[in-house]
PDB file of C-alpha atoms in Angstrom:
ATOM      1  CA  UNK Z   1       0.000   0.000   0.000  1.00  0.00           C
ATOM      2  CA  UNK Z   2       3.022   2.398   0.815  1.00  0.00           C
ATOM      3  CA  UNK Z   3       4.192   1.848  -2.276  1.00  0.00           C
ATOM      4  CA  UNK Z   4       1.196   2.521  -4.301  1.00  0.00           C
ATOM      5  CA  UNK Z   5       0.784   5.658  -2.271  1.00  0.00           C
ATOM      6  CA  UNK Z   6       3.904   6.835  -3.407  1.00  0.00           C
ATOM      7  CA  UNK Z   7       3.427   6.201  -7.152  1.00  0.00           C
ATOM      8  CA  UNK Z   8       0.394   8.128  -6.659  1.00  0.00           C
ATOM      9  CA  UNK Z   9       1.980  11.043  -5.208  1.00  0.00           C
ATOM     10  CA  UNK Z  10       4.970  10.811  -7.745  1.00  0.00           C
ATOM     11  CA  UNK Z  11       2.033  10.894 -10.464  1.00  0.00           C
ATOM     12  CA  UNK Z  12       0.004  13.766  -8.511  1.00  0.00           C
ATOM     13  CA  UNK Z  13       3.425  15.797  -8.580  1.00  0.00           C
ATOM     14  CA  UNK Z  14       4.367  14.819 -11.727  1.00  0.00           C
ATOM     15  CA  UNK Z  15       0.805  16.034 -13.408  1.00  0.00           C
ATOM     16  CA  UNK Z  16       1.175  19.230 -10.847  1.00  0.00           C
ATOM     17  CA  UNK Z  17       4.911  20.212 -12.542  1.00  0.00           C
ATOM     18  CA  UNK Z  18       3.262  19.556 -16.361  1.00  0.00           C
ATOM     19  CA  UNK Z  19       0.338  21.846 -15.761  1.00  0.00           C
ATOM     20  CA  UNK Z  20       2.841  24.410 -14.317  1.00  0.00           C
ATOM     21  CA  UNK Z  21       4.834  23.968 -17.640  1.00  0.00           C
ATOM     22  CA  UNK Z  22       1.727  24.515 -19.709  1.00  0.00           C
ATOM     23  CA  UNK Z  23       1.087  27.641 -20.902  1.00  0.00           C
ATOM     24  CA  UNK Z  24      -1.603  29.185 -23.351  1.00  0.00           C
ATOM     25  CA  UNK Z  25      -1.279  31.591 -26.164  1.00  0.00           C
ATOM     26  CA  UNK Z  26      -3.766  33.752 -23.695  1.00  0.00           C
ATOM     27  CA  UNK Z  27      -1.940  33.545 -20.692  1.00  0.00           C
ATOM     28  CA  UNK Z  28       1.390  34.690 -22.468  1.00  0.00           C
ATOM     29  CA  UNK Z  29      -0.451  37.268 -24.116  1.00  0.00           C
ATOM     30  CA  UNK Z  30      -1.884  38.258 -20.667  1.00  0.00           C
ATOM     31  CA  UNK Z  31       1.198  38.376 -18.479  1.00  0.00           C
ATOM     32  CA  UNK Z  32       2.945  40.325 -20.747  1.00  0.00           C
ATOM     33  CA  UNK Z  33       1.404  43.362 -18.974  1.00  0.00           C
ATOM     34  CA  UNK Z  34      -0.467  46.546 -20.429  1.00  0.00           C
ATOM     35  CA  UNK Z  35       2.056  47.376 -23.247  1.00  0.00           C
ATOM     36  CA  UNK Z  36       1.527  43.451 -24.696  1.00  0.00           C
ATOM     37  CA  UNK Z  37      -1.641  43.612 -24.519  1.00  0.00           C
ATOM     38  CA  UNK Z  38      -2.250  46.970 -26.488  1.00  0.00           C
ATOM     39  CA  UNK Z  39       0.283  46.336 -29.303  1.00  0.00           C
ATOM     40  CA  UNK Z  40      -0.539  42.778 -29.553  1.00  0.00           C
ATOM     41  CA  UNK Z  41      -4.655  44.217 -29.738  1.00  0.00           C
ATOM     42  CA  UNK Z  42      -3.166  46.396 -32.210  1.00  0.00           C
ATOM     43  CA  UNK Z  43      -1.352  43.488 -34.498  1.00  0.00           C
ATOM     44  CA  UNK Z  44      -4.714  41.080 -34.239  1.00  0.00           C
ATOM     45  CA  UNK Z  45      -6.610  44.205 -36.177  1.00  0.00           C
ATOM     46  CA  UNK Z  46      -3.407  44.838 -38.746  1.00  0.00           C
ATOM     47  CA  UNK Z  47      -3.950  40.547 -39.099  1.00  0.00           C
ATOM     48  CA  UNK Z  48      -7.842  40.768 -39.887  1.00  0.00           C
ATOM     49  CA  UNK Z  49      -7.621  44.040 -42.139  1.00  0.00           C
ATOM     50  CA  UNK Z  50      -4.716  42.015 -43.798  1.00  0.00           C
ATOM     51  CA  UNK Z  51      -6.872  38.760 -44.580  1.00  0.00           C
ATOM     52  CA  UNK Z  52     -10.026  41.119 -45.236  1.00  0.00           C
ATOM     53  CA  UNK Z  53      -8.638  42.955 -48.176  1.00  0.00           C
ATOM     54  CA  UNK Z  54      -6.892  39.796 -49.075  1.00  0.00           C
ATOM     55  CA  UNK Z  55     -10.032  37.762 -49.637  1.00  0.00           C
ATOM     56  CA  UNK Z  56     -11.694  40.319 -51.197  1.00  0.00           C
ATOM     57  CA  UNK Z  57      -9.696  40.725 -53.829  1.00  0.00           C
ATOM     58  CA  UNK Z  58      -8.734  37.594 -54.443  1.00  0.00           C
ATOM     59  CA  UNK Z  59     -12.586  37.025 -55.120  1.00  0.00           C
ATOM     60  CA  UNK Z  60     -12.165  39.820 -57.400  1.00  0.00           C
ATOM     61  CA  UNK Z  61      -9.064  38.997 -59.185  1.00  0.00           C
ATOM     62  CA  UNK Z  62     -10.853  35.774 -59.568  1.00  0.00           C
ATOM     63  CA  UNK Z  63     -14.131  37.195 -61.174  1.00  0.00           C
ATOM     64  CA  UNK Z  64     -12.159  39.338 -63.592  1.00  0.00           C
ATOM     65  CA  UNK Z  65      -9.941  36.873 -64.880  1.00  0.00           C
ATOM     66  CA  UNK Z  66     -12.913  34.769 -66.040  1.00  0.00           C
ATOM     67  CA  UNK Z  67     -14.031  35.034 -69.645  1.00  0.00           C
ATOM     68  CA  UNK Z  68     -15.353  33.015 -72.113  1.00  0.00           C
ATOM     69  CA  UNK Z  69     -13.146  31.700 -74.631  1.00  0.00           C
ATOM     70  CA  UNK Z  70     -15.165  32.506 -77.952  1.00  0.00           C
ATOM     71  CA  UNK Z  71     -15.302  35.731 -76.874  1.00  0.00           C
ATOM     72  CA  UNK Z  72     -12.790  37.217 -79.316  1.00  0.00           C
ATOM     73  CA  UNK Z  73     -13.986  35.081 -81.972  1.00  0.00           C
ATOM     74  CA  UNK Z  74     -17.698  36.429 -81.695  1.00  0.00           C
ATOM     75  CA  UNK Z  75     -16.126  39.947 -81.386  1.00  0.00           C
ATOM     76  CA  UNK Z  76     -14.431  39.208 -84.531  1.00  0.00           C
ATOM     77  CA  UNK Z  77     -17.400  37.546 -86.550  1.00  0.00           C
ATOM     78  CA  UNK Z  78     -19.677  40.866 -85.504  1.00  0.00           C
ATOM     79  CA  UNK Z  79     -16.532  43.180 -87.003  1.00  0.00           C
ATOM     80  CA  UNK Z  80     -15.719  41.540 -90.118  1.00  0.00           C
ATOM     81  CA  UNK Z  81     -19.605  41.088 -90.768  1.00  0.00           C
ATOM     82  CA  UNK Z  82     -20.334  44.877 -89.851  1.00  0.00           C
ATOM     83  CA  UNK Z  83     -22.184  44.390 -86.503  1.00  0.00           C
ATOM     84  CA  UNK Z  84     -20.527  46.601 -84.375  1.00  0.00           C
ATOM     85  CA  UNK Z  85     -23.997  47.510 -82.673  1.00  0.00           C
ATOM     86  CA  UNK Z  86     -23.806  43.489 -81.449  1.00  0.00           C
ATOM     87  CA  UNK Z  87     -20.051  43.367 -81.151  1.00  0.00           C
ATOM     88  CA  UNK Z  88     -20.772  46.680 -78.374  1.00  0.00           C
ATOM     89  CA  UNK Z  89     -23.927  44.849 -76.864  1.00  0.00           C
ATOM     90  CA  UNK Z  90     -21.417  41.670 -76.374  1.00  0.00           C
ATOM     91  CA  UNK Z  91     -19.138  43.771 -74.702  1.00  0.00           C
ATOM     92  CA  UNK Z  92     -21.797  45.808 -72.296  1.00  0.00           C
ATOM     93  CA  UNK Z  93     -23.134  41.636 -71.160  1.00  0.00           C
ATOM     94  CA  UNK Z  94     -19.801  40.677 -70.475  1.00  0.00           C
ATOM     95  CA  UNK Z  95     -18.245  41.773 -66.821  1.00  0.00           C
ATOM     96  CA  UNK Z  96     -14.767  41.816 -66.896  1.00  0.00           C
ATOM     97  CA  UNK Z  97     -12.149  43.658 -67.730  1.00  0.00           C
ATOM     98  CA  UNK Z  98     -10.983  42.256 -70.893  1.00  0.00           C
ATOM     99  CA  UNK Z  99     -14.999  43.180 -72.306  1.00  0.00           C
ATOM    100  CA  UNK Z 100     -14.541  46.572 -70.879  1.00  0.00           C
ATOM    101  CA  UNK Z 101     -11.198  47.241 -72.759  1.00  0.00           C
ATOM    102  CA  UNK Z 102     -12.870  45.408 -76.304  1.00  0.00           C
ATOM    103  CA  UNK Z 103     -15.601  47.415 -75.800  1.00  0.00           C
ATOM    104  CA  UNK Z 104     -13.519  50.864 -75.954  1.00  0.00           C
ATOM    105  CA  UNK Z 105     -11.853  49.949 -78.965  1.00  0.00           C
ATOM    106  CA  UNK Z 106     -15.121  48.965 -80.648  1.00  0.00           C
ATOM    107  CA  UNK Z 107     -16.825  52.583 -80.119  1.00  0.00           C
ATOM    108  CA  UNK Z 108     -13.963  53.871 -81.392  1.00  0.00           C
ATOM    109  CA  UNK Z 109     -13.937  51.874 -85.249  1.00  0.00           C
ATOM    110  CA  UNK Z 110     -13.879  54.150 -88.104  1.00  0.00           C
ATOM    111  CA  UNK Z 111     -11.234  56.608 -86.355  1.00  0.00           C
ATOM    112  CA  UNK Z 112      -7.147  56.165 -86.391  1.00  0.00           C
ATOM    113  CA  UNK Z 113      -5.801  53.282 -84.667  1.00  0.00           C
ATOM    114  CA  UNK Z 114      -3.614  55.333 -82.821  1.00  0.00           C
ATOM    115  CA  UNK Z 115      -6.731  56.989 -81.022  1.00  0.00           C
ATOM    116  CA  UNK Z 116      -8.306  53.847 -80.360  1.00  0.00           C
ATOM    117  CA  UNK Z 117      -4.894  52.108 -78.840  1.00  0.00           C
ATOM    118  CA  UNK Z 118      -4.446  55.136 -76.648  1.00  0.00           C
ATOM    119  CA  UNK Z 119      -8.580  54.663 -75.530  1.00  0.00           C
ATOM    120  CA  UNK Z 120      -7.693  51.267 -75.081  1.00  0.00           C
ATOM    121  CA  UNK Z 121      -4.204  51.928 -72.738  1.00  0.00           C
ATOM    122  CA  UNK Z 122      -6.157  54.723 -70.805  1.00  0.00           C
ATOM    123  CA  UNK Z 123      -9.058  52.038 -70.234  1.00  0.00           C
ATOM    124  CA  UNK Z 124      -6.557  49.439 -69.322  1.00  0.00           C
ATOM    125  CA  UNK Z 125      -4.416  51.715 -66.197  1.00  0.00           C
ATOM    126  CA  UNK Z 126      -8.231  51.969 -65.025  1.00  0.00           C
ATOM    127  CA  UNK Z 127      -9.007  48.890 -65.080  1.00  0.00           C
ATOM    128  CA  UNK Z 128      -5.393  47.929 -63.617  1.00  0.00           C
ATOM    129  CA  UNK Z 129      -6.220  50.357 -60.540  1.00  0.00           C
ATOM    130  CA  UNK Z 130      -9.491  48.533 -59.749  1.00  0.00           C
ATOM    131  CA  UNK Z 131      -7.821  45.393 -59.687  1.00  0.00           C
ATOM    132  CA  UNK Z 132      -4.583  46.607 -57.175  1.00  0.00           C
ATOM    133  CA  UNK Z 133      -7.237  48.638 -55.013  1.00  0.00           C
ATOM    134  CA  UNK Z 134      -6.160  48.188 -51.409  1.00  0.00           C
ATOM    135  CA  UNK Z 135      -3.816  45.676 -52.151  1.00  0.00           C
ATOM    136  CA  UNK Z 136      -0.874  48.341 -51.159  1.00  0.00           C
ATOM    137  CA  UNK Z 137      -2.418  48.567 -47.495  1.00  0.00           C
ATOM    138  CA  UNK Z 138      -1.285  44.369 -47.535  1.00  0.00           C
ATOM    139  CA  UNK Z 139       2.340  45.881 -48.206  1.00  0.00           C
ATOM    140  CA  UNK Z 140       1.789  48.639 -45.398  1.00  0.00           C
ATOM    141  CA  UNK Z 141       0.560  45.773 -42.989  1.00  0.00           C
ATOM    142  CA  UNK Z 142       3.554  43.957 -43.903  1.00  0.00           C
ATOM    143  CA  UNK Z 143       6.097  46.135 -43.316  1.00  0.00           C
ATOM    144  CA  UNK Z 144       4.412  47.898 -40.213  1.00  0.00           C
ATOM    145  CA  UNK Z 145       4.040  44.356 -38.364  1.00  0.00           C
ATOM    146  CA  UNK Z 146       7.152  43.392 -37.673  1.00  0.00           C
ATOM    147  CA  UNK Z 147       8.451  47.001 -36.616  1.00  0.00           C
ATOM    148  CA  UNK Z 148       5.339  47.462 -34.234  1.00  0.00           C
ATOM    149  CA  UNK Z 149       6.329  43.945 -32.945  1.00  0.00           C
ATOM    150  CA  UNK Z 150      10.153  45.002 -32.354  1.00  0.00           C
ATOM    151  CA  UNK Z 151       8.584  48.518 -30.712  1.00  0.00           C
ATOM    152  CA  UNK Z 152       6.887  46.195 -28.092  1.00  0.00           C
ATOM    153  CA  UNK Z 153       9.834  44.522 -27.860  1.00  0.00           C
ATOM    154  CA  UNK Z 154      12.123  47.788 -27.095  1.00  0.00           C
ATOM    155  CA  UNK Z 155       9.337  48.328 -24.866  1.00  0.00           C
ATOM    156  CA  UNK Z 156       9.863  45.323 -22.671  1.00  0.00           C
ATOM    157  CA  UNK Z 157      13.417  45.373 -22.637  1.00  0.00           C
ATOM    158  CA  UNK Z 158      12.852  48.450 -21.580  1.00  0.00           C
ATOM    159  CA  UNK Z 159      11.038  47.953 -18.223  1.00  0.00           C
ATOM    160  CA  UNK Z 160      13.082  44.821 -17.320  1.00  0.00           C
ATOM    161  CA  UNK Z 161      16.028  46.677 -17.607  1.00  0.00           C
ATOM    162  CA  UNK Z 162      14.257  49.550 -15.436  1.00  0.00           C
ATOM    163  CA  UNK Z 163      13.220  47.039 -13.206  1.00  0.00           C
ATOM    164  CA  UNK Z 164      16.521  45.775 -12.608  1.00  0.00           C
ATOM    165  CA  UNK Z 165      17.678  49.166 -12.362  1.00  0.00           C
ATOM    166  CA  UNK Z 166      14.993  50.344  -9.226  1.00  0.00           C
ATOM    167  CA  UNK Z 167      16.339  47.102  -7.791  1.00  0.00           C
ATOM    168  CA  UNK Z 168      19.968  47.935  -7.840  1.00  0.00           C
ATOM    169  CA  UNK Z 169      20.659  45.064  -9.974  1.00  0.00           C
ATOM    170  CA  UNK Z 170      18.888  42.760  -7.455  1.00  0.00           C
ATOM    171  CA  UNK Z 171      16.244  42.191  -9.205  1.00  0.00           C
ATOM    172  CA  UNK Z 172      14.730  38.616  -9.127  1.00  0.00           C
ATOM    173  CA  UNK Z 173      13.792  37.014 -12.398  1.00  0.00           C
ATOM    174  CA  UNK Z 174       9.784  36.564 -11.437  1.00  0.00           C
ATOM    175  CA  UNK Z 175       9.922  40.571 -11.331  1.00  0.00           C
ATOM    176  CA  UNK Z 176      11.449  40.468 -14.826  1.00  0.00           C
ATOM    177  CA  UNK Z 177       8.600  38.624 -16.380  1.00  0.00           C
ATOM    178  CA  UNK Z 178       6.480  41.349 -17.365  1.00  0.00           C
ATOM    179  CA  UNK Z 179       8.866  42.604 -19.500  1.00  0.00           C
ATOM    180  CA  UNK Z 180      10.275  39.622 -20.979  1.00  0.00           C
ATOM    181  CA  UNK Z 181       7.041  38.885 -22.021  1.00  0.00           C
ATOM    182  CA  UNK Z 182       5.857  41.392 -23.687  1.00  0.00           C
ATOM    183  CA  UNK Z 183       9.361  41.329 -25.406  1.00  0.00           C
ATOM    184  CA  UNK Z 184       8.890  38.009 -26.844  1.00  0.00           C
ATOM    185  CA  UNK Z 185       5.172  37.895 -27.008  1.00  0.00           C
ATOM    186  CA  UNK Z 186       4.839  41.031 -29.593  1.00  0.00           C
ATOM    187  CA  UNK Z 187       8.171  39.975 -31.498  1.00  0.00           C
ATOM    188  CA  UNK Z 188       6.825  36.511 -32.127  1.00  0.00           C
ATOM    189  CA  UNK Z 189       2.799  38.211 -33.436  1.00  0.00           C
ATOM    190  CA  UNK Z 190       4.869  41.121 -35.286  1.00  0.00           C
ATOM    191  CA  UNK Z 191       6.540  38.406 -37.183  1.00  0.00           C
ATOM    192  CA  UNK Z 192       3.794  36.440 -37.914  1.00  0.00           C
ATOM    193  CA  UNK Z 193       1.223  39.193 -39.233  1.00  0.00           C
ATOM    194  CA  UNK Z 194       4.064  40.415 -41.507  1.00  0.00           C
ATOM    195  CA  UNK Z 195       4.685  37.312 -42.998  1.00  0.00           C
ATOM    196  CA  UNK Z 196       0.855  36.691 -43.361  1.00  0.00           C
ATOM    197  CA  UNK Z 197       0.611  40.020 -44.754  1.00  0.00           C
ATOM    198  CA  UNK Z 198       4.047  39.626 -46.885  1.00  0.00           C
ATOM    199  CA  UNK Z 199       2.836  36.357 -48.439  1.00  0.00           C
ATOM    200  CA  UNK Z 200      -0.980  37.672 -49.608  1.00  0.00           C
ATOM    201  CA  UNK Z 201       0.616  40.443 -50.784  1.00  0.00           C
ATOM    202  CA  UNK Z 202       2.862  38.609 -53.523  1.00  0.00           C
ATOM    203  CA  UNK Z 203       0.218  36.390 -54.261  1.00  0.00           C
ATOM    204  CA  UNK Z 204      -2.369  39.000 -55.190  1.00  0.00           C
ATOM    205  CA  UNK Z 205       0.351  40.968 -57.026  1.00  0.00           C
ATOM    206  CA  UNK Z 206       0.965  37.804 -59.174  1.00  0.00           C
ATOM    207  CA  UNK Z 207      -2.560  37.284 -59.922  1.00  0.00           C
ATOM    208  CA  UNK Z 208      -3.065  40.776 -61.186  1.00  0.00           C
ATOM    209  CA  UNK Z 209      -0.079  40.317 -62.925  1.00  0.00           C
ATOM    210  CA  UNK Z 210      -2.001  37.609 -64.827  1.00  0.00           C
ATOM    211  CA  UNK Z 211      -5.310  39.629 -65.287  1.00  0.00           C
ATOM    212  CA  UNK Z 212      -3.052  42.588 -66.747  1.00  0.00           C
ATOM    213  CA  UNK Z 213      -1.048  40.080 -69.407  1.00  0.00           C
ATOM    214  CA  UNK Z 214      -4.999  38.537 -70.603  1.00  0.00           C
ATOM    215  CA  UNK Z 215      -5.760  42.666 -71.078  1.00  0.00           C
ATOM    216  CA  UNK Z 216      -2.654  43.148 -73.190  1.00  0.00           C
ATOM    217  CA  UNK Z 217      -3.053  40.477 -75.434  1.00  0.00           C
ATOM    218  CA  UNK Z 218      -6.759  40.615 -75.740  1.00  0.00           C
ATOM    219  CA  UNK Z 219      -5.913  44.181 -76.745  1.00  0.00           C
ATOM    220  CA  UNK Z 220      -3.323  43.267 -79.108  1.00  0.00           C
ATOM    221  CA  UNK Z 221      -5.365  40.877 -80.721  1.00  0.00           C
ATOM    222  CA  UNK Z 222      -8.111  43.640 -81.345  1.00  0.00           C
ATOM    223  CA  UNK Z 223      -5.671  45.548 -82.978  1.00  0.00           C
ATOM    224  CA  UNK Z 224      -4.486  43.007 -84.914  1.00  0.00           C
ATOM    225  CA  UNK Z 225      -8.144  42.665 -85.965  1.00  0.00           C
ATOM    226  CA  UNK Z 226      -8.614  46.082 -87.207  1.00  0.00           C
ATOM    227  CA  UNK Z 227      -5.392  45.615 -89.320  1.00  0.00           C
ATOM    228  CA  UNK Z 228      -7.109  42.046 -91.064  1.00  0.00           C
ATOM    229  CA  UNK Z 229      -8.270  42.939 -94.808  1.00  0.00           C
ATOM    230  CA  UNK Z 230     -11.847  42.895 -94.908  1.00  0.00           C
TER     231      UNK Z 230
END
């Protein structure tokens, strides 16, 4: 019986030093004192703003990059036959970009191609700018992150060391834990919202990269058109 009393202690004790060791993403949020607690507040919106305008426009980006492939070919058959009426009312039923940019170089037939490439460029930076809109706040969050991180960590250092200091240079390591906390804790969430941020960023930049390259050709294709003997 002693001995099974003593495995159960050494079990008790054992299970009392793991939950001691265990320690929550809230708690070390919360014991980093006042100053982790408002900059970390202040990463978790920079985070959701971040995946916000990411989602949003990756919906978008998505949406715009979608159009049918006989487009251009019906575009073409309405042109060469004379329709431009139909090849404009093709245009105004298709959303996206590519229809928008078409459809500016089809009210413009009959004048010099030079006019209707320039209407066509000047329709394509719009169209450009309503595809990148917001996306530059993902390269603000992404380089703000990190250095609001590092400014709670200057923070922290900052009161241990002052701690240390109003002790002499007695200080015991429990009264250092405040500050070592919100060192590490804002650091570690700086990091991470950056990279978050960092990551969408170049991945929405690459698919409007795409959306921009179907514009260009789709445009140089309609000139092309215009050039084709009738």
């Amino acid at each position: 019986m002693i001995i099974f009393q003593d495995l159960a202690e050494g079990a008790e004790a054992t299970a009392s030093i793991s939950e001691e060791k265990t320690l929550s993403v809230i708690d070390l949020i919360v014991n980093g004192g006042t100053g982790s607690i408002v900059i970390i507040i202040v990463l978790f919106i920079l985070l959701f703003v971040a995946l916000y305008i990411y989602f949003e426009r990756i919906f978008a980006i998505k949406a715009a990059s979608k159009i049918d492939k006989n487009f251009m070919n019906q575009i073409r058959d309405h042109i060469m036959n004379g329709k431009v009426d139909a090849a404009k009312l093709l245009c105004a039923q298709t959303d996206s970009p590519v229809a928008r940019l078409t459809e500016k170089g089809v009210s413009r037939i009959g004048k010099p191609l030079d006019d209707i490439n320039t209407a066509i460029e000047n329709a394509g930076t719009l169209e450009v700018y309503k595809l990148e809109k917001n996306v530059s706040v993902l390269a603000t969050v992404a380089g703000a992150a990190p250095m609001i991180g590092f400014l709670g960590t200057v923070i922290g250092m900052i009161l241990a060391f002052h701690e240390m200091a109003s002790s002499g240079g007695q200080a015991e390591m429990g009264s250092l834990a405040s500050g070592i906390y919100t060192a590490m804790t804002t650091t570690v969430a700086g990091l991470v919202v950056g990279i978050i941020a960092y990551i969408g960023y170049n991945h929405l930049v690459n698919r409007t990269d795409k959306v921009v390259h179907q514009m260009e050709a789709t445009a140089v294709e309609f000139l092309d058109l215009l050039n084709e003997p009738i």
